[in-house]
Short mmCIF file of C-alpha atoms and ligand atoms in Angstrom, two decimals:
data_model
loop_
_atom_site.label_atom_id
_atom_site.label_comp_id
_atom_site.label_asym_id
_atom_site.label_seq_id
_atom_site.Cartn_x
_atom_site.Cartn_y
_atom_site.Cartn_z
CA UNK A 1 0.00 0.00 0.00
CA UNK A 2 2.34 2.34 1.29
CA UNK A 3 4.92 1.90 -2.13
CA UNK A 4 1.61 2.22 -4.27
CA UNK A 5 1.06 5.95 -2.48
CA UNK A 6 5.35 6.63 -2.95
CA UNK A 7 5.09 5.69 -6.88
CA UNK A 8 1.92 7.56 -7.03
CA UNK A 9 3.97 10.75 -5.93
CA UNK A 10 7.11 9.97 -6.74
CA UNK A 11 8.74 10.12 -3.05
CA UNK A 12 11.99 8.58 -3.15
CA UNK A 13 12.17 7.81 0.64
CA UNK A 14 10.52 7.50 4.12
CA UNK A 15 11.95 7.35 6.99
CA UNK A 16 9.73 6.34 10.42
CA UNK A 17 11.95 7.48 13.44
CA UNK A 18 11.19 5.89 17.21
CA UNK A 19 12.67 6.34 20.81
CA UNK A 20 10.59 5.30 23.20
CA UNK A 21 12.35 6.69 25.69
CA UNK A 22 12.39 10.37 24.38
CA UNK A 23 8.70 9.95 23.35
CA UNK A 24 9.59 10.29 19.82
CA UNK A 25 7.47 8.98 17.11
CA UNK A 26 8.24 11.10 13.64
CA UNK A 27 8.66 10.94 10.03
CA UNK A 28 10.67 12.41 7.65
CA UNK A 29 9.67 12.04 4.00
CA UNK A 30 12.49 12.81 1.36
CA UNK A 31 10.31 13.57 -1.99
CA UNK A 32 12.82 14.33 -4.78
CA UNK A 33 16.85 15.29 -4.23
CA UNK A 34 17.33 16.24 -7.97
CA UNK A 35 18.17 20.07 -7.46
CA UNK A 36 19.85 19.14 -4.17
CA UNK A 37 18.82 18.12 -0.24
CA UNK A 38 15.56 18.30 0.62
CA UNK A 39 14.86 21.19 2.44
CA UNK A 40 11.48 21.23 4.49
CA UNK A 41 10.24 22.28 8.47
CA UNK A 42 9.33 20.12 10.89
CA UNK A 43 6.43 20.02 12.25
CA UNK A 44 4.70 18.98 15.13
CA UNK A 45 1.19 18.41 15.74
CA UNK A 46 -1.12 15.85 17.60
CA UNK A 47 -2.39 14.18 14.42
CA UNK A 48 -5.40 12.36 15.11
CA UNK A 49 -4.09 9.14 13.29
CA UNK A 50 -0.72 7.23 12.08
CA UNK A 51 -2.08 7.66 8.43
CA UNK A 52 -3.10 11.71 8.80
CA UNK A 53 0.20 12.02 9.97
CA UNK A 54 2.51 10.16 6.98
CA UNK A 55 -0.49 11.84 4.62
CA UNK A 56 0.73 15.58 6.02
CA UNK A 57 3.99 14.77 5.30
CA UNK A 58 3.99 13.19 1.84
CA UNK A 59 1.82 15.96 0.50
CA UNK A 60 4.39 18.45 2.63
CA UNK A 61 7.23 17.31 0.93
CA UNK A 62 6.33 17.07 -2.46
CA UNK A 63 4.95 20.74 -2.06
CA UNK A 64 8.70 21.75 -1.13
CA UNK A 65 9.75 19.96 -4.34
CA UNK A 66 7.70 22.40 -6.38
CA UNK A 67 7.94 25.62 -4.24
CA UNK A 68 12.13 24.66 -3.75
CA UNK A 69 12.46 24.30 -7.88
CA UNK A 70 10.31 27.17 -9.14
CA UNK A 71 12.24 29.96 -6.65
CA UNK A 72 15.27 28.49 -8.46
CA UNK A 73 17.10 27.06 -5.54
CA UNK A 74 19.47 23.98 -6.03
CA UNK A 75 17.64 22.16 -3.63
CA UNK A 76 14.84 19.53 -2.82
CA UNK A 77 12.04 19.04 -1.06
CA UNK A 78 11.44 17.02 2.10
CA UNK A 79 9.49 17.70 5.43
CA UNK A 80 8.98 16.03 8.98
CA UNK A 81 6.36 15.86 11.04
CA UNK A 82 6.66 14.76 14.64
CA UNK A 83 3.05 13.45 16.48
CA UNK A 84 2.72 14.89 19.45
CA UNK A 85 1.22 17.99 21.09
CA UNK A 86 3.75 20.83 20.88
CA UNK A 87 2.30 22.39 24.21
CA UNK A 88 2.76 19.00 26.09
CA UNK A 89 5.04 16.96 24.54
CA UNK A 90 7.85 18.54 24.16
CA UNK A 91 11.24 18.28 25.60
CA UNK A 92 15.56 18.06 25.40
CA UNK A 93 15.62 14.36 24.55
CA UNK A 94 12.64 14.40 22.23
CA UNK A 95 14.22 16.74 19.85
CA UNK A 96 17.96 15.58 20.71
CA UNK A 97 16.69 12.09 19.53
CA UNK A 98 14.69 13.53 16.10
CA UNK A 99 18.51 15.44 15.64
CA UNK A 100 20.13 11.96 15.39
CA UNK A 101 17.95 10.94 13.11
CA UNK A 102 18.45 13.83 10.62
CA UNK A 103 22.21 13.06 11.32
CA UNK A 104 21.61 9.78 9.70
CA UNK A 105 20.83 11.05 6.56
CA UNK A 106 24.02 12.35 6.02
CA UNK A 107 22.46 15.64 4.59
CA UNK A 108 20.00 13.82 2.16
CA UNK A 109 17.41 16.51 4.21
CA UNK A 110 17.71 19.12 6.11
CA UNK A 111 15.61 20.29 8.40
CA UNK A 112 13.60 23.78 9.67
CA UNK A 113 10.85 25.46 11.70
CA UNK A 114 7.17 24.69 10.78
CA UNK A 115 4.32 24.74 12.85
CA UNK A 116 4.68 24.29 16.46
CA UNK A 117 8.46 24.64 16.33
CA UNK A 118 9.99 27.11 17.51
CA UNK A 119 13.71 28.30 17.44
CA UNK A 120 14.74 26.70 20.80
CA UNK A 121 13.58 23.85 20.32
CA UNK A 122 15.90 24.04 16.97
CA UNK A 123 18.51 24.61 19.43
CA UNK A 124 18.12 20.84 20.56
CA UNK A 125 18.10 19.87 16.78
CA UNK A 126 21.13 21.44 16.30
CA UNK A 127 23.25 19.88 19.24
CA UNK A 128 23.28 16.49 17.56
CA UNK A 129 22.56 17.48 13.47
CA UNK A 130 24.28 20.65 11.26
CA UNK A 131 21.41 19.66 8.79
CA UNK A 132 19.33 22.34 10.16
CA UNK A 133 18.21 26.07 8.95
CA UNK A 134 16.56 28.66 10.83
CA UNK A 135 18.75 28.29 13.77
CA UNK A 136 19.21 31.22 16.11
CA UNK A 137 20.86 33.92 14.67
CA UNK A 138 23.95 33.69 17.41
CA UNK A 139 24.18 30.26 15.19
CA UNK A 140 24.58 31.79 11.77
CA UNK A 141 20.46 31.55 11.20
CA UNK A 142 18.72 33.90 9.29
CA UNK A 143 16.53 34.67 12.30
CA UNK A 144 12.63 36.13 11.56
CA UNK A 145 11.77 35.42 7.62
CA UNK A 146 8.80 37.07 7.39
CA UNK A 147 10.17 40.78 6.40
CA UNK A 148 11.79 39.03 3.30
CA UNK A 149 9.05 36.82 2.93
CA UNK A 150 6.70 40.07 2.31
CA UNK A 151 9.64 42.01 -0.01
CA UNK A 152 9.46 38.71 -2.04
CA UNK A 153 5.61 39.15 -1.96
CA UNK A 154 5.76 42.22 -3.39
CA UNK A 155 8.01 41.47 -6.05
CA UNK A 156 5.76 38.86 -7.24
CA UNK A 157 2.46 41.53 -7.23
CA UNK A 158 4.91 43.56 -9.11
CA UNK A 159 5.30 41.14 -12.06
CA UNK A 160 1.40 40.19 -11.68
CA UNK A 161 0.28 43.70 -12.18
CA UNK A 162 2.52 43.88 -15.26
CA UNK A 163 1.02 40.88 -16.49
CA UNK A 164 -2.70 41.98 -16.16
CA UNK A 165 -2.57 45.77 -16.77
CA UNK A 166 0.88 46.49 -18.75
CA UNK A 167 2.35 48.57 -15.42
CA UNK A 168 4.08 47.72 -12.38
CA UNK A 169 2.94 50.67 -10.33
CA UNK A 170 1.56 49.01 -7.43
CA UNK A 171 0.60 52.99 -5.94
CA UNK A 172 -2.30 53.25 -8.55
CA UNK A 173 -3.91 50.03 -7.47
CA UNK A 174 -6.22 49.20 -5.05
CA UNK A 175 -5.64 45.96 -2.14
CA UNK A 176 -8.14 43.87 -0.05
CA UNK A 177 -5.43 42.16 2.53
CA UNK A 178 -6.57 39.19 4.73
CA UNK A 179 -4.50 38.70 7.52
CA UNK A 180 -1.90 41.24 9.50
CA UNK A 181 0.66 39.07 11.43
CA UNK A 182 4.01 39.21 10.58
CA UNK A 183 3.93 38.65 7.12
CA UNK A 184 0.61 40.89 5.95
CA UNK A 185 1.62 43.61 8.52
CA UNK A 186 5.13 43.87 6.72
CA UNK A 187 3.62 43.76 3.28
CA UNK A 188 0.97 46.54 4.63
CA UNK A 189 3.58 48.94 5.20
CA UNK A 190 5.92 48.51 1.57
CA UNK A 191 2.43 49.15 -0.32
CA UNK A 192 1.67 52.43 2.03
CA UNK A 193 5.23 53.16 1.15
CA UNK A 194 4.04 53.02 -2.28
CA UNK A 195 1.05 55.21 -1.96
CA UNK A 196 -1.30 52.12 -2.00
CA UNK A 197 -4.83 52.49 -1.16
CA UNK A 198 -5.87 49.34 1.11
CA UNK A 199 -9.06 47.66 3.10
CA UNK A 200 -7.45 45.00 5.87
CA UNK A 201 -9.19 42.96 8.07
CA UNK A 202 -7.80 40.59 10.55
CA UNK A 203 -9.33 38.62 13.43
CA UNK A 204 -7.27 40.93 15.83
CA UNK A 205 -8.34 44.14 16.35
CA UNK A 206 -5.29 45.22 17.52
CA UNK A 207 -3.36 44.75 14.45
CA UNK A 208 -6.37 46.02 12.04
CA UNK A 209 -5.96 49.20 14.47
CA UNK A 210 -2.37 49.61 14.12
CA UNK A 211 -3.14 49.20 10.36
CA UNK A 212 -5.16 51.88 10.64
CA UNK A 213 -3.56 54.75 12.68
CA UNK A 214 0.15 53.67 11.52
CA UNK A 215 -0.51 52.61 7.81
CA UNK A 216 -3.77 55.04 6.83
CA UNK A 217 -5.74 51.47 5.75
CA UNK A 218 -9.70 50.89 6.22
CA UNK A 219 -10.77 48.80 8.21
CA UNK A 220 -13.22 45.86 7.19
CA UNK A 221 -14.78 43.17 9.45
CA UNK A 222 -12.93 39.60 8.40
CA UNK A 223 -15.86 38.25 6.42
CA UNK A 224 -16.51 41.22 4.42
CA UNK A 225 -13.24 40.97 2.72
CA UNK A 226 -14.51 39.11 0.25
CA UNK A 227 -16.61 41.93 -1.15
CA UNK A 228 -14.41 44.82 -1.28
CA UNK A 229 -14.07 46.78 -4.51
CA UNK A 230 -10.58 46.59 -5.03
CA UNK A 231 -8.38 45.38 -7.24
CA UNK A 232 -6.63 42.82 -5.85
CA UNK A 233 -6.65 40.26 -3.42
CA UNK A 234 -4.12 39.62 -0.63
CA UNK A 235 -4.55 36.49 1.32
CA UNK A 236 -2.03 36.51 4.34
CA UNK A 237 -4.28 34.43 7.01
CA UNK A 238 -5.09 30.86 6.17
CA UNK A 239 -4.87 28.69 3.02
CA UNK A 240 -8.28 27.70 1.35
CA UNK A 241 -9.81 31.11 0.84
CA UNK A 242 -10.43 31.16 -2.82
CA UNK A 243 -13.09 28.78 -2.92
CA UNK A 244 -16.82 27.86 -4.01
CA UNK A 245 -18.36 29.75 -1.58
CA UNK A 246 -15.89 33.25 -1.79
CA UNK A 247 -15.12 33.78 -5.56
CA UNK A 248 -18.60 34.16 -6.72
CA UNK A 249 -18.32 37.33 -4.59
CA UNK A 250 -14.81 38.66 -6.15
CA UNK A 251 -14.77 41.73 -7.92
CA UNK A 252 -11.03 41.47 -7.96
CA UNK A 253 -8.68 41.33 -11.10
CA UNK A 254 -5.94 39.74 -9.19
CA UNK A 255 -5.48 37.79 -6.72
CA UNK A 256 -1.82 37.68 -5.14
CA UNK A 257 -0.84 37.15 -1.32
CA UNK A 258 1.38 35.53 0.91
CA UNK A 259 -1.18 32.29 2.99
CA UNK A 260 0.07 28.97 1.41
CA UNK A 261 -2.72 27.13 -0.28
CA UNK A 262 -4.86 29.78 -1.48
CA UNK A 263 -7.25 27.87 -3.87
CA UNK A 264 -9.51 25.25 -1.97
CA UNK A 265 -9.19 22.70 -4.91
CA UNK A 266 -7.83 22.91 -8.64
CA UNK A 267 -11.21 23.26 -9.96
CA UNK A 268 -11.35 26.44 -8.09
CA UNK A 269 -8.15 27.40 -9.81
CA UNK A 270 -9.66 26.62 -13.25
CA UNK A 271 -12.93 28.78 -12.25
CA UNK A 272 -10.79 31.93 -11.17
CA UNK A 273 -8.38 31.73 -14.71
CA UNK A 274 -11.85 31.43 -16.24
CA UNK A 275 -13.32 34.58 -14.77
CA UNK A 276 -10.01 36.69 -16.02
CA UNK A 277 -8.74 36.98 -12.88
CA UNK A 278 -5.03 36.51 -12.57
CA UNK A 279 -3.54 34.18 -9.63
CA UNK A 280 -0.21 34.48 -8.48
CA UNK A 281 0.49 31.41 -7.93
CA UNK A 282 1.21 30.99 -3.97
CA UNK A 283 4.07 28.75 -3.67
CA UNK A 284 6.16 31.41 -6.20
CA UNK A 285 4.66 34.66 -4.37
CA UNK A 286 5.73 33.32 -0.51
CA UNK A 287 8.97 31.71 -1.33
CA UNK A 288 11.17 34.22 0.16
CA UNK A 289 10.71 32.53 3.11
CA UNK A 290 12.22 29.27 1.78
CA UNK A 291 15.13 31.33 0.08
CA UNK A 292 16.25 33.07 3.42
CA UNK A 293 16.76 29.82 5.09
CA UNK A 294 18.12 28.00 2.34
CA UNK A 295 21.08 30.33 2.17
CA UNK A 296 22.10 29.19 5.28
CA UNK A 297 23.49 26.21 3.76
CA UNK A 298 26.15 28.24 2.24
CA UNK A 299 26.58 31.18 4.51
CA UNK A 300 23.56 33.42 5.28
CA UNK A 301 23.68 36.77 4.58
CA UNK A 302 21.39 39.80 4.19
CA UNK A 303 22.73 41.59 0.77
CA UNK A 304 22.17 38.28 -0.99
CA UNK A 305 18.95 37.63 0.48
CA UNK A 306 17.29 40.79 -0.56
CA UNK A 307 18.61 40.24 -3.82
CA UNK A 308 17.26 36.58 -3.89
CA UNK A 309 13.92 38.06 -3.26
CA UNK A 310 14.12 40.26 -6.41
CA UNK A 311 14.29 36.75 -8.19
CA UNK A 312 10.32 36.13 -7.95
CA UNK A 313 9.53 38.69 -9.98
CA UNK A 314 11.16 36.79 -12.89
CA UNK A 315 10.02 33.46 -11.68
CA UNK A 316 6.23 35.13 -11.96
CA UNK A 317 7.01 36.42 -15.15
CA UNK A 318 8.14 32.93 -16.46
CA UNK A 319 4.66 31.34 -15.22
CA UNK A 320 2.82 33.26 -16.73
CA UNK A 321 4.76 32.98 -20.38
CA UNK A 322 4.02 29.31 -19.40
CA UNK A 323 0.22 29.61 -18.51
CA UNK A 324 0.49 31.54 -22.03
CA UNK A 325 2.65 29.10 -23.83
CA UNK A 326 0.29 25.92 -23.14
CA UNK A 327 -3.37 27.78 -22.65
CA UNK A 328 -3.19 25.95 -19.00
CA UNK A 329 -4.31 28.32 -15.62
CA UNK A 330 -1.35 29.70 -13.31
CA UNK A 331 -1.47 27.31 -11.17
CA UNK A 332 -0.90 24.26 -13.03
CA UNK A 333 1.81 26.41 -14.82
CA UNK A 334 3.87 26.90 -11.62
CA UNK A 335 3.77 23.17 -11.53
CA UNK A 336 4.72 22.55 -15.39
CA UNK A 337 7.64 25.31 -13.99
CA UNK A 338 9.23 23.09 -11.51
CA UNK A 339 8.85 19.99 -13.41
CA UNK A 340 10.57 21.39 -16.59
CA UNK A 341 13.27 23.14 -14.11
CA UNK A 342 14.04 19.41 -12.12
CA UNK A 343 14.02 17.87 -15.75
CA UNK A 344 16.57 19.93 -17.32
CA UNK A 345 18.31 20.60 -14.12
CA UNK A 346 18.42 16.64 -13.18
CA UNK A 347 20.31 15.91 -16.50
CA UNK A 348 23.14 19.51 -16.23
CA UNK A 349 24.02 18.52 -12.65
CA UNK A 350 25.27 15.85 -10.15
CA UNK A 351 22.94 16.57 -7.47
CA UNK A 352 23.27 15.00 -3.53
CA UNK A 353 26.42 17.19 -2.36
CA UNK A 354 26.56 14.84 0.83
CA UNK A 355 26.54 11.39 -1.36
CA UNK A 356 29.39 9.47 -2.22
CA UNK A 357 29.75 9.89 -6.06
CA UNK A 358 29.13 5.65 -6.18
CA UNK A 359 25.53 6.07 -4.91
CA UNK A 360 24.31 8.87 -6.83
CA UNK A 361 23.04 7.03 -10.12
CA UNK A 362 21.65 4.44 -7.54
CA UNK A 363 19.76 7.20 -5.53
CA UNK A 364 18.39 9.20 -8.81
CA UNK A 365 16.87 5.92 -10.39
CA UNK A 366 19.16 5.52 -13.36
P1 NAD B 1 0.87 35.01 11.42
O1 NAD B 1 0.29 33.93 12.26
O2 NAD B 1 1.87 35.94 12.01
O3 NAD B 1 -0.32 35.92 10.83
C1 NAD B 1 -1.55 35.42 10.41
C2 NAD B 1 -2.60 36.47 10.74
O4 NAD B 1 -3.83 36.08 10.16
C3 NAD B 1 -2.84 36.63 12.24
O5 NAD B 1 -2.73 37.99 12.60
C4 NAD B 1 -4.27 36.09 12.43
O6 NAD B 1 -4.97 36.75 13.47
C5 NAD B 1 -4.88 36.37 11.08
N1 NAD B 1 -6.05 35.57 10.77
C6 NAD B 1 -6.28 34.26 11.05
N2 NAD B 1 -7.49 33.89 10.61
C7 NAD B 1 -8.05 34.98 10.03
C8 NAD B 1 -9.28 35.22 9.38
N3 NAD B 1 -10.19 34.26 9.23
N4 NAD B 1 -9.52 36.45 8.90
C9 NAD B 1 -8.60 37.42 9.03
N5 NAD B 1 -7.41 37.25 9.64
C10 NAD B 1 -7.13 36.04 10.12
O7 NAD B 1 1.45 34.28 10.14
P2 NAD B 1 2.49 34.86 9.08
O8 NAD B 1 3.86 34.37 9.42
O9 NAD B 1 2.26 36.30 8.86
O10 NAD B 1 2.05 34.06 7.75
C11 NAD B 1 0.90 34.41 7.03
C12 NAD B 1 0.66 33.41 5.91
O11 NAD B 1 1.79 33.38 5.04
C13 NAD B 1 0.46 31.96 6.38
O12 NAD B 1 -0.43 31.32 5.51
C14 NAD B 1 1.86 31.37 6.22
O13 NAD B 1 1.80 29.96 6.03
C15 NAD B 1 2.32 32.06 4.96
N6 NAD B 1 3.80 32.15 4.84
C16 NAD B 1 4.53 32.81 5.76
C17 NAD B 1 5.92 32.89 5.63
C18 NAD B 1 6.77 33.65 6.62
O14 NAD B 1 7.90 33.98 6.30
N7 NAD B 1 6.26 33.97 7.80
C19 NAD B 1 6.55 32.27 4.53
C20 NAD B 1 5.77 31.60 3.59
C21 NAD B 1 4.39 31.54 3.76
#
């Protein structure tokens, strides 16, 4: 059963890690090495089942396969997810013993913050493993991503609103932004830097205040986001908001934001390309977050970061001369993107920088 599901989605390798003394039960799910490690967060969460747990993780990694190859990083994707509650369950020997494991893949992944990790606990990680990113900054980590992760953002509205009306002045537009944590917040104050009329909403009223007096936006109660007249759409809450029930209420052009997961299913996606309005495809518009942490692995630093960001604007631009190119929706561009990129890239380069050369044809199926 379980190889059926791996051929399926083309994981190369699982790996089921167990100490019952340090209450660890995890996995770590290696989907494709091509480009380079796999690169994913761990999380940890108090899945309900064994299967919801391996199912999280398969469909975790293979997401950081695309996301990983279409921001043009020489890496893979992978994730982990350790079952447990992270308000409980959590302690030195659980996450020494998850470090060993990652040791034992001899940098085949390497590991991150997700949900309900935190950077201390990374601290633990990090005593038995170097395969780990997003380490305190004392550490060489690239501490908070979420400044970069809006920059990128806004890089990638940049290229949309070329696409859809022939400028890239984001001033003259109009934003309905869901969600101002640390990511929406950030991107709330480059667009009122820009002269950028905006409507927020979040389910804090704090932050939609601060929005208000510090950044000159209007307020909007969460639900009503939906029907603002603006012109575009900037999801930075919770995945699944572009969906059945929402975009028949849309009067948006485009629809561009940092949440992961914006459209509820692909049909969705096909409804909203069908309507003329442009998605930015999510995994493309939030990957600065991904980019900051994967420079790590060769020396983190700021300058190269911010430039790194600048990349999504081209990566944009080349999904949407691919949504062009085939007559296929954004989204299933971004995809055709990273498939093309681990295609071409897979034959130019020896990937696996930690394997011995003997085992690399083995591990890439030839
Ligand atoms: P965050 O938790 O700091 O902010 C999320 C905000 O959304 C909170 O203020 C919360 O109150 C609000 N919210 C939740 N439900 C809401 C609702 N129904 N209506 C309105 N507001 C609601 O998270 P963040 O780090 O800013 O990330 C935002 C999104 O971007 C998430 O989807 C995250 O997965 C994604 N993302 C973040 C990064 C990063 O660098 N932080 C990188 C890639 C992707």
């Amino acid at each position: 059963m379980i190889f059926e599901t791996l051929d399926t989605f083309g994981h190369e390798q699982v790996v089921f890690c167990h100490n019952k003394d340090a209450g660890l039960k995890a996995i770590i799910a290696i989907h494709n090495t091509v480009l380079g490690p796999a690169l994913g967060g761990t999380r940890m969460w108090p899945y309900k089942s064994e299967d919801e747990a391996l199912n999280d993780v398969l469909r975790l990694s293979r997401g950081m396969t695309y996301k990983n190859a279409v921001a043009g990083l020489d890496i893979g994707g992978g994730k982990a997810v350790i079952i447990g509650d992270p308000s409980t369950d959590k302690s030195e020997a659980l996450f020494r013993a998850f470090g060993q494991f990652v040791e034992s893949l001899g940098g085949r992944y390497i590991t991150a913050e997700d949900v309900g990790i935190d950077v201390n606990d990374m601290e633990y990680v990090f005593k038995e493993t170097e395969y780990v990113t997003g380490v305190h900054q004392v550490h060489g980590g690239s501490g908070d991503p979420s400044p970069f992760t809006a920059y990128g953002a806004l890089q990638g509205l940049m290229a949309t609103l070329q696409k859809k009306f022939g400028d890239e002045e984001v001033g003259k537009y109009s934003y309905a932004i869901q969600g101002l944590g640390h990511v929406g917040m950030e991107y709330v104050k480059l667009l009122r830097e820009r002269g950028a009329k905006m409507f927020v909403t979040d389910i804090n009223k704090s932050l939609v205040e601060r929005a208000v007096t510090e950044f000159g936006a209007e307020a909007v109660a969460p639900d009503e986001i939906y029907d603002v007249n603006a012109d575009v759409y900037s999801p930075c809450a919770l995945g699944g908001t572009v969906n059945e029930q929402t975009l028949p209420r849309f009067k948006f052009k485009v629809i561009c934001g940092s949440a992961n997961n914006q459209l509820s299913t692909n049909a969705v996606g096909d409804e909203v390309a069908k309507r003329g309005i442009l998605y930015a495809p999510d995994y493309a518009v939030n990957a600065g977050g991904v980019m900051n942490v994967a420079l790590e692995i060769t020396g983190y630093n700021r300058e190269r970061a911010m430039r790194m960001m600048r990349t999504i604007y081209h990566n944009l631009t080349r999904i949407y001369e691919i949504s062009e190119r085939d007559g296929i929706p954004t989204y299933k561009a971004a995809d055709r993107m990273a498939e093309e990129r681990i295609a071409i890239m897979g034959k130019l380069k020896l990937p696996l920088g930690r394997a011995k050369p003997r085992f690399q044809g083995r591990i890439r199926g030839h």
